[in-house]
Amino acid sequence: MKKPVIKGRCGQIVLMAAILTISAVMGCGMRSECEKDNMLFFMKDKYGEEFDYVESYAGQTGKPYTMIRVVSRDHQERQALVRFMEREGKRYYEDNYLSYLLKEELEQKISALAKQCFGECEIRYKIPDFVFPYEFSTDMTAEEFLKDPRSMPQFFIYPEDKAGQRNDWEERLVDFQKRNVENGYRIKGMLRITDTDELLFSMDEEGNFRYMRWKV
């Protein structure tokens, strides 16, 4: 005996649900690709360079934005973050590529202050793992960058002369903090004296220490 074929409204509902599911998945993929292309175009238009997609970033499922990592074709060592979001009907693109363009000048400015407090030392600016506000334009200067608390610049300081007790280094760091305040800079970072002596610090918007502590 032949089995009856299931027909009727129930079968139609199941079929329609399957079609909608497939369409939603395809639509999501197409939208994601479109957003990615727009973000790459934004970077090219803003910086005059070609960028390639590397990967999605920061586990953004459920977040009200899309973020990806891109790499400059001309400078393969430069991997930047780009974020797209919509707010109140407006589209916003934000990135952190500016940190690469300002890196050398930022290190020079902080090095000039650090040498007055710690003697000869190496300064390294850390490329951040976050994006800057969309107001950060390509013509922003290193001076403006250091004075804007939203940039949150982080530096690692490696003095050549490692002599001195911990309280001596703390006093030098306080002097360094005051010199930054005089220039309107708001920074954070680490003073690395030896493998076991690392002094961490961070300044707030008023220039005071949020913290100054030895790394355990």
PDB file of C-alpha atoms in Angstrom:
ATOM      1  CA  MET A   1       0.000   0.000   0.000  1.00  0.00           C
ATOM      2  CA  LYS A   2       1.312   3.459  -0.914  1.00  0.00           C
ATOM      3  CA  LYS A   3       1.904   5.866   1.957  1.00  0.00           C
ATOM      4  CA  PRO A   4      -0.240   8.984   1.788  1.00  0.00           C
ATOM      5  CA  VAL A   5       1.453  12.189   0.712  1.00  0.00           C
ATOM      6  CA  ILE A   6       1.308  14.897   3.355  1.00  0.00           C
ATOM      7  CA  LYS A   7      -0.407  17.931   1.939  1.00  0.00           C
ATOM      8  CA  GLY A   8      -2.252  20.935   3.215  1.00  0.00           C
ATOM      9  CA  ARG A   9      -1.448  24.036   5.279  1.00  0.00           C
ATOM     10  CA  CYS A  10       1.072  22.279   7.554  1.00  0.00           C
ATOM     11  CA  GLY A  11       3.255  21.266   4.644  1.00  0.00           C
ATOM     12  CA  GLN A  12       3.057  24.729   3.143  1.00  0.00           C
ATOM     13  CA  ILE A  13       4.157  26.300   6.448  1.00  0.00           C
ATOM     14  CA  VAL A  14       7.169  23.997   6.698  1.00  0.00           C
ATOM     15  CA  LEU A  15       8.190  24.793   3.111  1.00  0.00           C
ATOM     16  CA  MET A  16       7.753  28.536   3.620  1.00  0.00           C
ATOM     17  CA  ALA A  17       9.816  28.442   6.840  1.00  0.00           C
ATOM     18  CA  ALA A  18      12.658  26.682   5.012  1.00  0.00           C
ATOM     19  CA  ILE A  19      12.597  29.248   2.191  1.00  0.00           C
ATOM     20  CA  LEU A  20      12.634  32.166   4.653  1.00  0.00           C
ATOM     21  CA  THR A  21      15.525  30.624   6.582  1.00  0.00           C
ATOM     22  CA  ILE A  22      17.618  30.191   3.432  1.00  0.00           C
ATOM     23  CA  SER A  23      16.777  33.727   2.274  1.00  0.00           C
ATOM     24  CA  ALA A  24      17.717  35.193   5.651  1.00  0.00           C
ATOM     25  CA  VAL A  25      21.073  33.415   5.644  1.00  0.00           C
ATOM     26  CA  MET A  26      21.815  34.517   2.083  1.00  0.00           C
ATOM     27  CA  GLY A  27      20.679  38.059   2.812  1.00  0.00           C
ATOM     28  CA  CYS A  28      22.863  38.244   5.914  1.00  0.00           C
ATOM     29  CA  GLY A  29      25.871  37.047   3.958  1.00  0.00           C
ATOM     30  CA  MET A  30      25.284  39.542   1.150  1.00  0.00           C
ATOM     31  CA  ARG A  31      24.823  42.382   3.645  1.00  0.00           C
ATOM     32  CA  SER A  32      28.004  41.402   5.460  1.00  0.00           C
ATOM     33  CA  GLU A  33      29.988  41.371   2.211  1.00  0.00           C
ATOM     34  CA  CYS A  34      28.546  44.746   1.237  1.00  0.00           C
ATOM     35  CA  GLU A  35      29.495  46.247   4.601  1.00  0.00           C
ATOM     36  CA  LYS A  36      33.012  44.845   4.292  1.00  0.00           C
ATOM     37  CA  ASP A  37      33.426  46.332   0.810  1.00  0.00           C
ATOM     38  CA  ASN A  38      32.155  49.695   2.035  1.00  0.00           C
ATOM     39  CA  MET A  39      34.628  49.662   4.910  1.00  0.00           C
ATOM     40  CA  LEU A  40      37.527  48.925   2.557  1.00  0.00           C
ATOM     41  CA  PHE A  41      36.371  51.729   0.262  1.00  0.00           C
ATOM     42  CA  PHE A  42      36.166  54.084   3.267  1.00  0.00           C
ATOM     43  CA  MET A  43      39.791  53.323   4.184  1.00  0.00           C
ATOM     44  CA  LYS A  44      40.992  53.859   0.616  1.00  0.00           C
ATOM     45  CA  ASP A  45      39.096  57.126   0.344  1.00  0.00           C
ATOM     46  CA  LYS A  46      40.332  58.410   3.711  1.00  0.00           C
ATOM     47  CA  TYR A  47      44.011  57.453   3.471  1.00  0.00           C
ATOM     48  CA  GLY A  48      44.645  57.152  -0.249  1.00  0.00           C
ATOM     49  CA  GLU A  49      45.897  53.574   0.153  1.00  0.00           C
ATOM     50  CA  GLU A  50      44.596  50.169  -0.840  1.00  0.00           C
ATOM     51  CA  PHE A  51      43.622  47.858   2.003  1.00  0.00           C
ATOM     52  CA  ASP A  52      42.778  44.160   2.093  1.00  0.00           C
ATOM     53  CA  TYR A  53      40.390  42.369   4.421  1.00  0.00           C
ATOM     54  CA  VAL A  54      42.049  40.138   7.027  1.00  0.00           C
ATOM     55  CA  GLU A  55      39.308  38.956   9.375  1.00  0.00           C
ATOM     56  CA  SER A  56      36.301  39.958  11.417  1.00  0.00           C
ATOM     57  CA  TYR A  57      37.226  41.201  14.878  1.00  0.00           C
ATOM     58  CA  ALA A  58      36.180  41.108  18.522  1.00  0.00           C
ATOM     59  CA  GLY A  59      33.416  38.536  18.479  1.00  0.00           C
ATOM     60  CA  GLN A  60      30.821  41.026  17.322  1.00  0.00           C
ATOM     61  CA  THR A  61      27.783  38.716  17.141  1.00  0.00           C
ATOM     62  CA  GLY A  62      24.847  40.604  18.585  1.00  0.00           C
ATOM     63  CA  LYS A  63      26.763  43.899  18.734  1.00  0.00           C
ATOM     64  CA  PRO A  64      25.293  47.051  17.126  1.00  0.00           C
ATOM     65  CA  TYR A  65      28.299  47.393  14.836  1.00  0.00           C
ATOM     66  CA  THR A  66      30.586  45.533  12.445  1.00  0.00           C
ATOM     67  CA  MET A  67      34.345  45.525  12.988  1.00  0.00           C
ATOM     68  CA  ILE A  68      37.061  44.052  10.808  1.00  0.00           C
ATOM     69  CA  ARG A  69      40.839  43.923  10.646  1.00  0.00           C
ATOM     70  CA  VAL A  70      42.475  45.171   7.442  1.00  0.00           C
ATOM     71  CA  VAL A  71      46.048  45.369   6.160  1.00  0.00           C
ATOM     72  CA  SER A  72      47.688  48.030   4.017  1.00  0.00           C
ATOM     73  CA  ARG A  73      48.883  46.652   0.678  1.00  0.00           C
ATOM     74  CA  ASP A  74      51.863  49.021   0.677  1.00  0.00           C
ATOM     75  CA  HIS A  75      52.773  48.430   4.333  1.00  0.00           C
ATOM     76  CA  GLN A  76      52.098  44.811   5.235  1.00  0.00           C
ATOM     77  CA  GLU A  77      53.234  45.401   8.828  1.00  0.00           C
ATOM     78  CA  ARG A  78      50.292  47.773   9.340  1.00  0.00           C
ATOM     79  CA  GLN A  79      47.121  45.971  10.383  1.00  0.00           C
ATOM     80  CA  ALA A  80      44.339  48.324  11.385  1.00  0.00           C
ATOM     81  CA  LEU A  81      40.837  48.006  12.815  1.00  0.00           C
ATOM     82  CA  VAL A  82      37.776  49.455  11.057  1.00  0.00           C
ATOM     83  CA  ARG A  83      34.323  49.719  12.607  1.00  0.00           C
ATOM     84  CA  PHE A  84      30.980  50.493  10.979  1.00  0.00           C
ATOM     85  CA  MET A  85      27.844  51.393  12.889  1.00  0.00           C
ATOM     86  CA  GLU A  86      24.516  53.105  12.330  1.00  0.00           C
ATOM     87  CA  ARG A  87      23.134  55.543  14.862  1.00  0.00           C
ATOM     88  CA  GLU A  88      19.959  57.589  14.524  1.00  0.00           C
ATOM     89  CA  GLY A  89      19.825  56.869  10.805  1.00  0.00           C
ATOM     90  CA  LYS A  90      23.433  57.955  10.168  1.00  0.00           C
ATOM     91  CA  ARG A  91      26.348  55.746   9.129  1.00  0.00           C
ATOM     92  CA  TYR A  92      29.669  56.070  10.955  1.00  0.00           C
ATOM     93  CA  TYR A  93      33.047  54.607  10.071  1.00  0.00           C
ATOM     94  CA  GLU A  94      35.890  54.624  12.608  1.00  0.00           C
ATOM     95  CA  ASP A  95      39.410  53.181  12.511  1.00  0.00           C
ATOM     96  CA  ASN A  96      42.812  53.285  14.227  1.00  0.00           C
ATOM     97  CA  TYR A  97      45.132  53.568  11.192  1.00  0.00           C
ATOM     98  CA  LEU A  98      46.055  57.106  12.251  1.00  0.00           C
ATOM     99  CA  SER A  99      48.159  55.578  15.034  1.00  0.00           C
ATOM    100  CA  TYR A 100      50.550  54.163  12.429  1.00  0.00           C
ATOM    101  CA  LEU A 101      50.879  57.504  10.659  1.00  0.00           C
ATOM    102  CA  LEU A 102      51.640  59.387  13.901  1.00  0.00           C
ATOM    103  CA  LYS A 103      53.681  56.676  15.638  1.00  0.00           C
ATOM    104  CA  GLU A 104      57.166  58.053  14.913  1.00  0.00           C
ATOM    105  CA  GLU A 105      56.292  61.625  15.865  1.00  0.00           C
ATOM    106  CA  LEU A 106      54.475  60.505  19.010  1.00  0.00           C
ATOM    107  CA  GLU A 107      57.555  58.588  20.130  1.00  0.00           C
ATOM    108  CA  GLN A 108      59.773  61.589  19.440  1.00  0.00           C
ATOM    109  CA  LYS A 109      57.630  63.947  21.516  1.00  0.00           C
ATOM    110  CA  ILE A 110      57.404  61.611  24.500  1.00  0.00           C
ATOM    111  CA  SER A 111      61.100  60.723  24.195  1.00  0.00           C
ATOM    112  CA  ALA A 112      62.032  64.400  24.578  1.00  0.00           C
ATOM    113  CA  LEU A 113      60.191  64.526  27.921  1.00  0.00           C
ATOM    114  CA  ALA A 114      61.330  61.092  29.090  1.00  0.00           C
ATOM    115  CA  LYS A 115      65.028  61.870  28.607  1.00  0.00           C
ATOM    116  CA  GLN A 116      64.720  64.795  31.003  1.00  0.00           C
ATOM    117  CA  CYS A 117      63.519  62.411  33.700  1.00  0.00           C
ATOM    118  CA  PHE A 118      65.088  59.023  32.972  1.00  0.00           C
ATOM    119  CA  GLY A 119      68.134  59.850  30.864  1.00  0.00           C
ATOM    120  CA  GLU A 120      68.711  58.088  27.560  1.00  0.00           C
ATOM    121  CA  CYS A 121      65.868  55.681  26.914  1.00  0.00           C
ATOM    122  CA  GLU A 122      63.928  53.889  24.211  1.00  0.00           C
ATOM    123  CA  ILE A 123      60.284  54.847  23.689  1.00  0.00           C
ATOM    124  CA  ARG A 124      57.724  52.620  22.003  1.00  0.00           C
ATOM    125  CA  TYR A 125      54.164  53.653  21.235  1.00  0.00           C
ATOM    126  CA  LYS A 126      51.691  50.766  21.353  1.00  0.00           C
ATOM    127  CA  ILE A 127      49.240  50.520  18.454  1.00  0.00           C
ATOM    128  CA  PRO A 128      45.840  50.326  20.206  1.00  0.00           C
ATOM    129  CA  ASP A 129      43.349  47.487  19.876  1.00  0.00           C
ATOM    130  CA  PHE A 130      40.425  49.931  19.629  1.00  0.00           C
ATOM    131  CA  VAL A 131      39.222  52.484  17.075  1.00  0.00           C
ATOM    132  CA  PHE A 132      39.299  56.264  17.423  1.00  0.00           C
ATOM    133  CA  PRO A 133      36.215  58.502  17.174  1.00  0.00           C
ATOM    134  CA  TYR A 134      35.185  59.400  13.621  1.00  0.00           C
ATOM    135  CA  GLU A 135      36.229  63.022  14.319  1.00  0.00           C
ATOM    136  CA  PHE A 136      39.903  61.958  14.260  1.00  0.00           C
ATOM    137  CA  SER A 137      40.862  63.134  10.761  1.00  0.00           C
ATOM    138  CA  THR A 138      43.984  62.499   8.690  1.00  0.00           C
ATOM    139  CA  ASP A 139      45.232  66.042   9.324  1.00  0.00           C
ATOM    140  CA  MET A 140      45.221  65.571  13.104  1.00  0.00           C
ATOM    141  CA  THR A 141      48.649  66.413  14.537  1.00  0.00           C
ATOM    142  CA  ALA A 142      50.629  64.406  17.081  1.00  0.00           C
ATOM    143  CA  GLU A 143      50.215  67.338  19.475  1.00  0.00           C
ATOM    144  CA  GLU A 144      46.427  67.250  19.160  1.00  0.00           C
ATOM    145  CA  PHE A 145      46.458  63.474  19.462  1.00  0.00           C
ATOM    146  CA  LEU A 146      48.394  63.530  22.745  1.00  0.00           C
ATOM    147  CA  LYS A 147      46.100  66.181  24.206  1.00  0.00           C
ATOM    148  CA  ASP A 148      42.864  64.376  23.347  1.00  0.00           C
ATOM    149  CA  PRO A 149      41.957  61.953  26.186  1.00  0.00           C
ATOM    150  CA  ARG A 150      40.006  59.799  23.721  1.00  0.00           C
ATOM    151  CA  SER A 151      43.211  58.738  21.981  1.00  0.00           C
ATOM    152  CA  MET A 152      44.463  57.045  25.188  1.00  0.00           C
ATOM    153  CA  PRO A 153      48.091  56.748  23.951  1.00  0.00           C
ATOM    154  CA  GLN A 154      50.174  54.069  25.645  1.00  0.00           C
ATOM    155  CA  PHE A 155      53.974  54.117  25.771  1.00  0.00           C
ATOM    156  CA  PHE A 156      56.655  51.706  26.941  1.00  0.00           C
ATOM    157  CA  ILE A 157      59.777  53.369  28.339  1.00  0.00           C
ATOM    158  CA  TYR A 158      63.104  51.510  28.509  1.00  0.00           C
ATOM    159  CA  PRO A 159      65.837  53.548  30.273  1.00  0.00           C
ATOM    160  CA  GLU A 160      69.484  52.697  29.548  1.00  0.00           C
ATOM    161  CA  ASP A 161      70.706  53.529  33.051  1.00  0.00           C
ATOM    162  CA  LYS A 162      68.915  51.161  35.393  1.00  0.00           C
ATOM    163  CA  ALA A 163      70.534  52.288  38.646  1.00  0.00           C
ATOM    164  CA  GLY A 164      68.357  53.462  41.523  1.00  0.00           C
ATOM    165  CA  GLN A 165      65.896  52.241  44.119  1.00  0.00           C
ATOM    166  CA  ARG A 166      62.193  51.902  43.480  1.00  0.00           C
ATOM    167  CA  ASN A 167      61.338  55.114  45.309  1.00  0.00           C
ATOM    168  CA  ASP A 168      63.860  56.956  43.092  1.00  0.00           C
ATOM    169  CA  TRP A 169      62.077  55.724  39.971  1.00  0.00           C
ATOM    170  CA  GLU A 170      58.710  56.680  41.430  1.00  0.00           C
ATOM    171  CA  GLU A 171      59.959  60.245  41.963  1.00  0.00           C
ATOM    172  CA  ARG A 172      61.242  60.367  38.391  1.00  0.00           C
ATOM    173  CA  LEU A 173      57.906  59.146  37.102  1.00  0.00           C
ATOM    174  CA  VAL A 174      56.104  61.876  39.070  1.00  0.00           C
ATOM    175  CA  ASP A 175      58.415  64.408  37.412  1.00  0.00           C
ATOM    176  CA  PHE A 176      57.612  62.850  34.017  1.00  0.00           C
ATOM    177  CA  GLN A 177      53.885  63.076  34.769  1.00  0.00           C
ATOM    178  CA  LYS A 178      54.195  66.787  35.625  1.00  0.00           C
ATOM    179  CA  ARG A 179      56.035  67.505  32.368  1.00  0.00           C
ATOM    180  CA  ASN A 180      53.271  65.789  30.426  1.00  0.00           C
ATOM    181  CA  VAL A 181      50.657  67.855  32.246  1.00  0.00           C
ATOM    182  CA  GLU A 182      52.541  71.058  31.410  1.00  0.00           C
ATOM    183  CA  ASN A 183      52.284  70.107  27.734  1.00  0.00           C
ATOM    184  CA  GLY A 184      48.649  69.078  28.017  1.00  0.00           C
ATOM    185  CA  TYR A 185      49.386  65.405  27.308  1.00  0.00           C
ATOM    186  CA  ARG A 186      47.344  62.562  28.771  1.00  0.00           C
ATOM    187  CA  ILE A 187      49.111  59.209  28.482  1.00  0.00           C
ATOM    188  CA  LYS A 188      49.564  55.831  30.111  1.00  0.00           C
ATOM    189  CA  GLY A 189      52.187  53.126  29.899  1.00  0.00           C
ATOM    190  CA  MET A 190      54.995  51.270  31.585  1.00  0.00           C
ATOM    191  CA  LEU A 191      58.459  52.218  32.788  1.00  0.00           C
ATOM    192  CA  ARG A 192      60.471  49.008  32.344  1.00  0.00           C
ATOM    193  CA  ILE A 193      63.683  49.145  34.337  1.00  0.00           C
ATOM    194  CA  THR A 194      64.517  45.437  34.604  1.00  0.00           C
ATOM    195  CA  ASP A 195      62.717  42.164  33.930  1.00  0.00           C
ATOM    196  CA  THR A 196      61.360  42.262  37.491  1.00  0.00           C
ATOM    197  CA  ASP A 197      60.981  46.022  37.984  1.00  0.00           C
ATOM    198  CA  GLU A 198      58.170  47.449  35.857  1.00  0.00           C
ATOM    199  CA  LEU A 199      56.292  50.569  36.968  1.00  0.00           C
ATOM    200  CA  LEU A 200      52.806  50.925  35.464  1.00  0.00           C
ATOM    201  CA  PHE A 201      50.992  54.250  35.253  1.00  0.00           C
ATOM    202  CA  SER A 202      47.937  55.935  33.778  1.00  0.00           C
ATOM    203  CA  MET A 203      46.813  59.577  33.737  1.00  0.00           C
ATOM    204  CA  ASP A 204      43.213  60.797  33.864  1.00  0.00           C
ATOM    205  CA  GLU A 205      41.689  63.689  31.905  1.00  0.00           C
ATOM    206  CA  GLU A 206      42.954  66.212  34.478  1.00  0.00           C
ATOM    207  CA  GLY A 207      46.481  64.823  34.267  1.00  0.00           C
ATOM    208  CA  ASN A 208      46.446  63.160  37.684  1.00  0.00           C
ATOM    209  CA  PHE A 209      47.548  59.571  38.136  1.00  0.00           C
ATOM    210  CA  ARG A 210      44.729  57.087  37.911  1.00  0.00           C
ATOM    211  CA  TYR A 211      47.310  54.668  39.220  1.00  0.00           C
ATOM    212  CA  MET A 212      51.059  54.272  39.626  1.00  0.00           C
ATOM    213  CA  ARG A 213      52.034  50.799  40.755  1.00  0.00           C
ATOM    214  CA  TRP A 214      54.737  48.201  40.416  1.00  0.00           C
ATOM    215  CA  LYS A 215      53.862  45.180  38.345  1.00  0.00           C
ATOM    216  CA  VAL A 216      53.712  42.118  40.534  1.00  0.00           C
TER     217      VAL A 216
END
